[in-house]
Short mmCIF file of C-alpha atoms and ligand atoms in Angstrom, two decimals:
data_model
loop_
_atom_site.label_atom_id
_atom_site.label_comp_id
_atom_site.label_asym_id
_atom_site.label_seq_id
_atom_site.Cartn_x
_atom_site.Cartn_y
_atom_site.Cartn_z
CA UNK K 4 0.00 0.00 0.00
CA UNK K 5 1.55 3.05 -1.29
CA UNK K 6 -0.98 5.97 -0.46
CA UNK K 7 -1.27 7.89 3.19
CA UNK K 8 -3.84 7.25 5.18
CA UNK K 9 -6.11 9.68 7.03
CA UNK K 10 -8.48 9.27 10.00
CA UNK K 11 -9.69 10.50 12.88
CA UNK K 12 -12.23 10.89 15.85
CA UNK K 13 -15.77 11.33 15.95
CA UNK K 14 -16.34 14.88 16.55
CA UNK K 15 -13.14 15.89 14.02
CA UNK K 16 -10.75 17.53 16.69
CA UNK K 17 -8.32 15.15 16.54
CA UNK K 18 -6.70 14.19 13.07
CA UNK K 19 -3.97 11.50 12.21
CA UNK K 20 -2.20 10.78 9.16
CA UNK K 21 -0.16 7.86 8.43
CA UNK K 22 3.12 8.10 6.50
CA UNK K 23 4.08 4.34 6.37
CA UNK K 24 2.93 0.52 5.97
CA UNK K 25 -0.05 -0.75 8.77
CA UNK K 26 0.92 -3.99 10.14
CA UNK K 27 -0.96 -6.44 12.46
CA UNK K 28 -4.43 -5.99 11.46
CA UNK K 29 -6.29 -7.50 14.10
CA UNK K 30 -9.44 -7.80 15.93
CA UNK K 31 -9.16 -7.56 19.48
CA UNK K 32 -11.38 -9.30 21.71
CA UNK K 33 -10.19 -8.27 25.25
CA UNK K 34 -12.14 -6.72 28.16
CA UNK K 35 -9.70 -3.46 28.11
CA UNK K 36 -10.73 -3.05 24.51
CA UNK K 37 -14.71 -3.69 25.20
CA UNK K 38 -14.67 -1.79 28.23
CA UNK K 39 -12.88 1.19 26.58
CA UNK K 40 -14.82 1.70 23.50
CA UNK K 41 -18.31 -0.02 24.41
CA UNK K 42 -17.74 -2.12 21.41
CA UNK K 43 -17.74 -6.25 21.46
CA UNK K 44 -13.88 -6.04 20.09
CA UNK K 45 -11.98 -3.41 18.68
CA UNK K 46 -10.10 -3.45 15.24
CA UNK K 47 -6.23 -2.00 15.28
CA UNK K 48 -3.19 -1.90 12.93
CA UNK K 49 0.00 -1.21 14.08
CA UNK K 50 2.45 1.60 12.66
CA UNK K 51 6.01 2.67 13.40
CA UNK K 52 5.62 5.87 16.25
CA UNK K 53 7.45 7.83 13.53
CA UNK K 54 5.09 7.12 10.87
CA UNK K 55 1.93 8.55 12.92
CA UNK K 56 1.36 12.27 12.43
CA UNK K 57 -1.31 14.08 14.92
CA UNK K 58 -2.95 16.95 12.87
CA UNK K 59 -4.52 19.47 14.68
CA UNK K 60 -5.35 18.62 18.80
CA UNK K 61 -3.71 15.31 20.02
CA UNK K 62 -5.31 12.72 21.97
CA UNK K 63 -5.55 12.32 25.83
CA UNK K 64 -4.50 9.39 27.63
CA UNK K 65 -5.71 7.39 30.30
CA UNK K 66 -3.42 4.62 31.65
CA UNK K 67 -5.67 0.83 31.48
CA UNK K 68 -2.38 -0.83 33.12
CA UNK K 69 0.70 0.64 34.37
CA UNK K 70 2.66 -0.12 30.91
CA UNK K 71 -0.95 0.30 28.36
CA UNK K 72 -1.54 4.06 27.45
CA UNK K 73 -4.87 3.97 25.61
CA UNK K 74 -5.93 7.78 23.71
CA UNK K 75 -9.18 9.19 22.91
CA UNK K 76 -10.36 12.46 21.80
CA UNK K 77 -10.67 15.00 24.98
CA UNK K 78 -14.39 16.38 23.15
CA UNK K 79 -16.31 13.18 22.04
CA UNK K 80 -14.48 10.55 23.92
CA UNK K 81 -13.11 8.55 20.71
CA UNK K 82 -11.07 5.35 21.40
CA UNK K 83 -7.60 6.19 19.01
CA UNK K 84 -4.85 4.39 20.10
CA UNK K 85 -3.28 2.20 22.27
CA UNK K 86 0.84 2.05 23.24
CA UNK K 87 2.49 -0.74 25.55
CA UNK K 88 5.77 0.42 26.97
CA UNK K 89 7.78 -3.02 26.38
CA UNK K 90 6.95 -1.33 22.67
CA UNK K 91 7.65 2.05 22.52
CA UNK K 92 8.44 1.67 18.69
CA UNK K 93 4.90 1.24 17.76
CA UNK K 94 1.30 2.63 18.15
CA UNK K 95 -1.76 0.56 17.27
CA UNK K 96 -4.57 3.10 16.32
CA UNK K 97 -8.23 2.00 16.16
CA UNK K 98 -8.99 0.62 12.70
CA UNK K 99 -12.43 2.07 12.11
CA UNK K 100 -11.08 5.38 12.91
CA UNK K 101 -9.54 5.44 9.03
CA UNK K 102 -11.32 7.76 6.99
CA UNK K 103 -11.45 4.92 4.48
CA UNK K 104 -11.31 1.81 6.89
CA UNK K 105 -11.82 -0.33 3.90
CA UNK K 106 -8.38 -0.16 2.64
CA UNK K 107 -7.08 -2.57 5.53
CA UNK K 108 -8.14 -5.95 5.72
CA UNK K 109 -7.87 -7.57 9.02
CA UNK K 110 -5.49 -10.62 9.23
CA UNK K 111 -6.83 -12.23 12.89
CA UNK K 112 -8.87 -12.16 15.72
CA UNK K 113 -6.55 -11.82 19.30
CA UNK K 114 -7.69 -12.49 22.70
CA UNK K 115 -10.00 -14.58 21.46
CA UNK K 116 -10.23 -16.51 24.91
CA UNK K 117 -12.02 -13.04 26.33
CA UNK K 118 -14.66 -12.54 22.87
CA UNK K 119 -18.01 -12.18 23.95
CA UNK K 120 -20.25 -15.60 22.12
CA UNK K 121 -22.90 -12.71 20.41
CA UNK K 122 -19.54 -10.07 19.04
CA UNK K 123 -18.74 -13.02 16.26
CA UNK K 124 -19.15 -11.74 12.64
CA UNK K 125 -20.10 -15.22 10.94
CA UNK K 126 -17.92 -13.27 7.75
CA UNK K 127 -14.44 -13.09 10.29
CA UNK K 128 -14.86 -16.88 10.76
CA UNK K 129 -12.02 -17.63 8.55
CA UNK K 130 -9.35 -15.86 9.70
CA UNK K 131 -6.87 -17.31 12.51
CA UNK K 132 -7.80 -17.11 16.38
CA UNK K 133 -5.31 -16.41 18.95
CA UNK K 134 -6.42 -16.89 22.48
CA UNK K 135 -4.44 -14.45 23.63
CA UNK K 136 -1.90 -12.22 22.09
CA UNK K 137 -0.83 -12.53 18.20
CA UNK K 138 2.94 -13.55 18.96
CA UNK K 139 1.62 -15.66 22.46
CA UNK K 140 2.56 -13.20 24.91
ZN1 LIG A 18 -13.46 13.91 18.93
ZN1 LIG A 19 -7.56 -5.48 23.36
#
């Protein structure tokens, strides 16, 4: 994928653009997730911290665990991204954020030992399942 991708929050404040290749495409199924956006799982790709560009305000952060800094949008409360500290390389940033979300395709489901039974999308079925993380951690 060659062209940059744009998205951002709900109410517009915060803007992102993305300068280089997604990676990990994943559902995640975990309570953090559900409990942070209301959703049944969330939907992330991963990019290099140097590839993410904040346009405009930036997000705010609240801390789910002492290493997980999750941000959302300050106004309307939008989940954005997600950063574990034993990665400070990388940000994950919430999939369906993308002003064109259709241009990733997701690759798994993780934490799939959390899912709630009703949050399965018969059309995911296919792709692999991790009970927990993607790499086993
Ligand atoms: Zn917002
Ligand atoms: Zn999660």
């Amino acid at each position: 994928m060659s062209s940059i991708l744009t998205g951002g929050c709900l109410c517009g404040a915060v803007r992102y653009r993305i300068h280089g290749q997604p990676f990990h495409v994943t559902h995640c199924h975990c309570i953090s997730c559900r409990k942070a956006s209301g959703a049944a799982f969330l939907t992330w790709f991963t990019v290099r911290l140097i590839e993410l560009e904040w346009l405009s305000e930036k997000p705010v952060y609240y801390h789910s665990s002492a290493a997980v800094q999750r941000g959302f949008c300050p106004h309307c409360g939008a989940t954005l991204s997600y950063q574990h500290e034993s990665d400070p390389d990388d940000i994950d940033i919430t999939a369906a954020t993308l002003d064109a979300p259709e241009q990733l395709a997701p690759e798994s489901h993780i934490w799939w030992q959390e899912h709630l039974g009703w949050g399965e999308p018969a059309e995911q079925a296919a792709l692999p399942v991790h009970a927990r993380n993607h790499d086993g951690v």
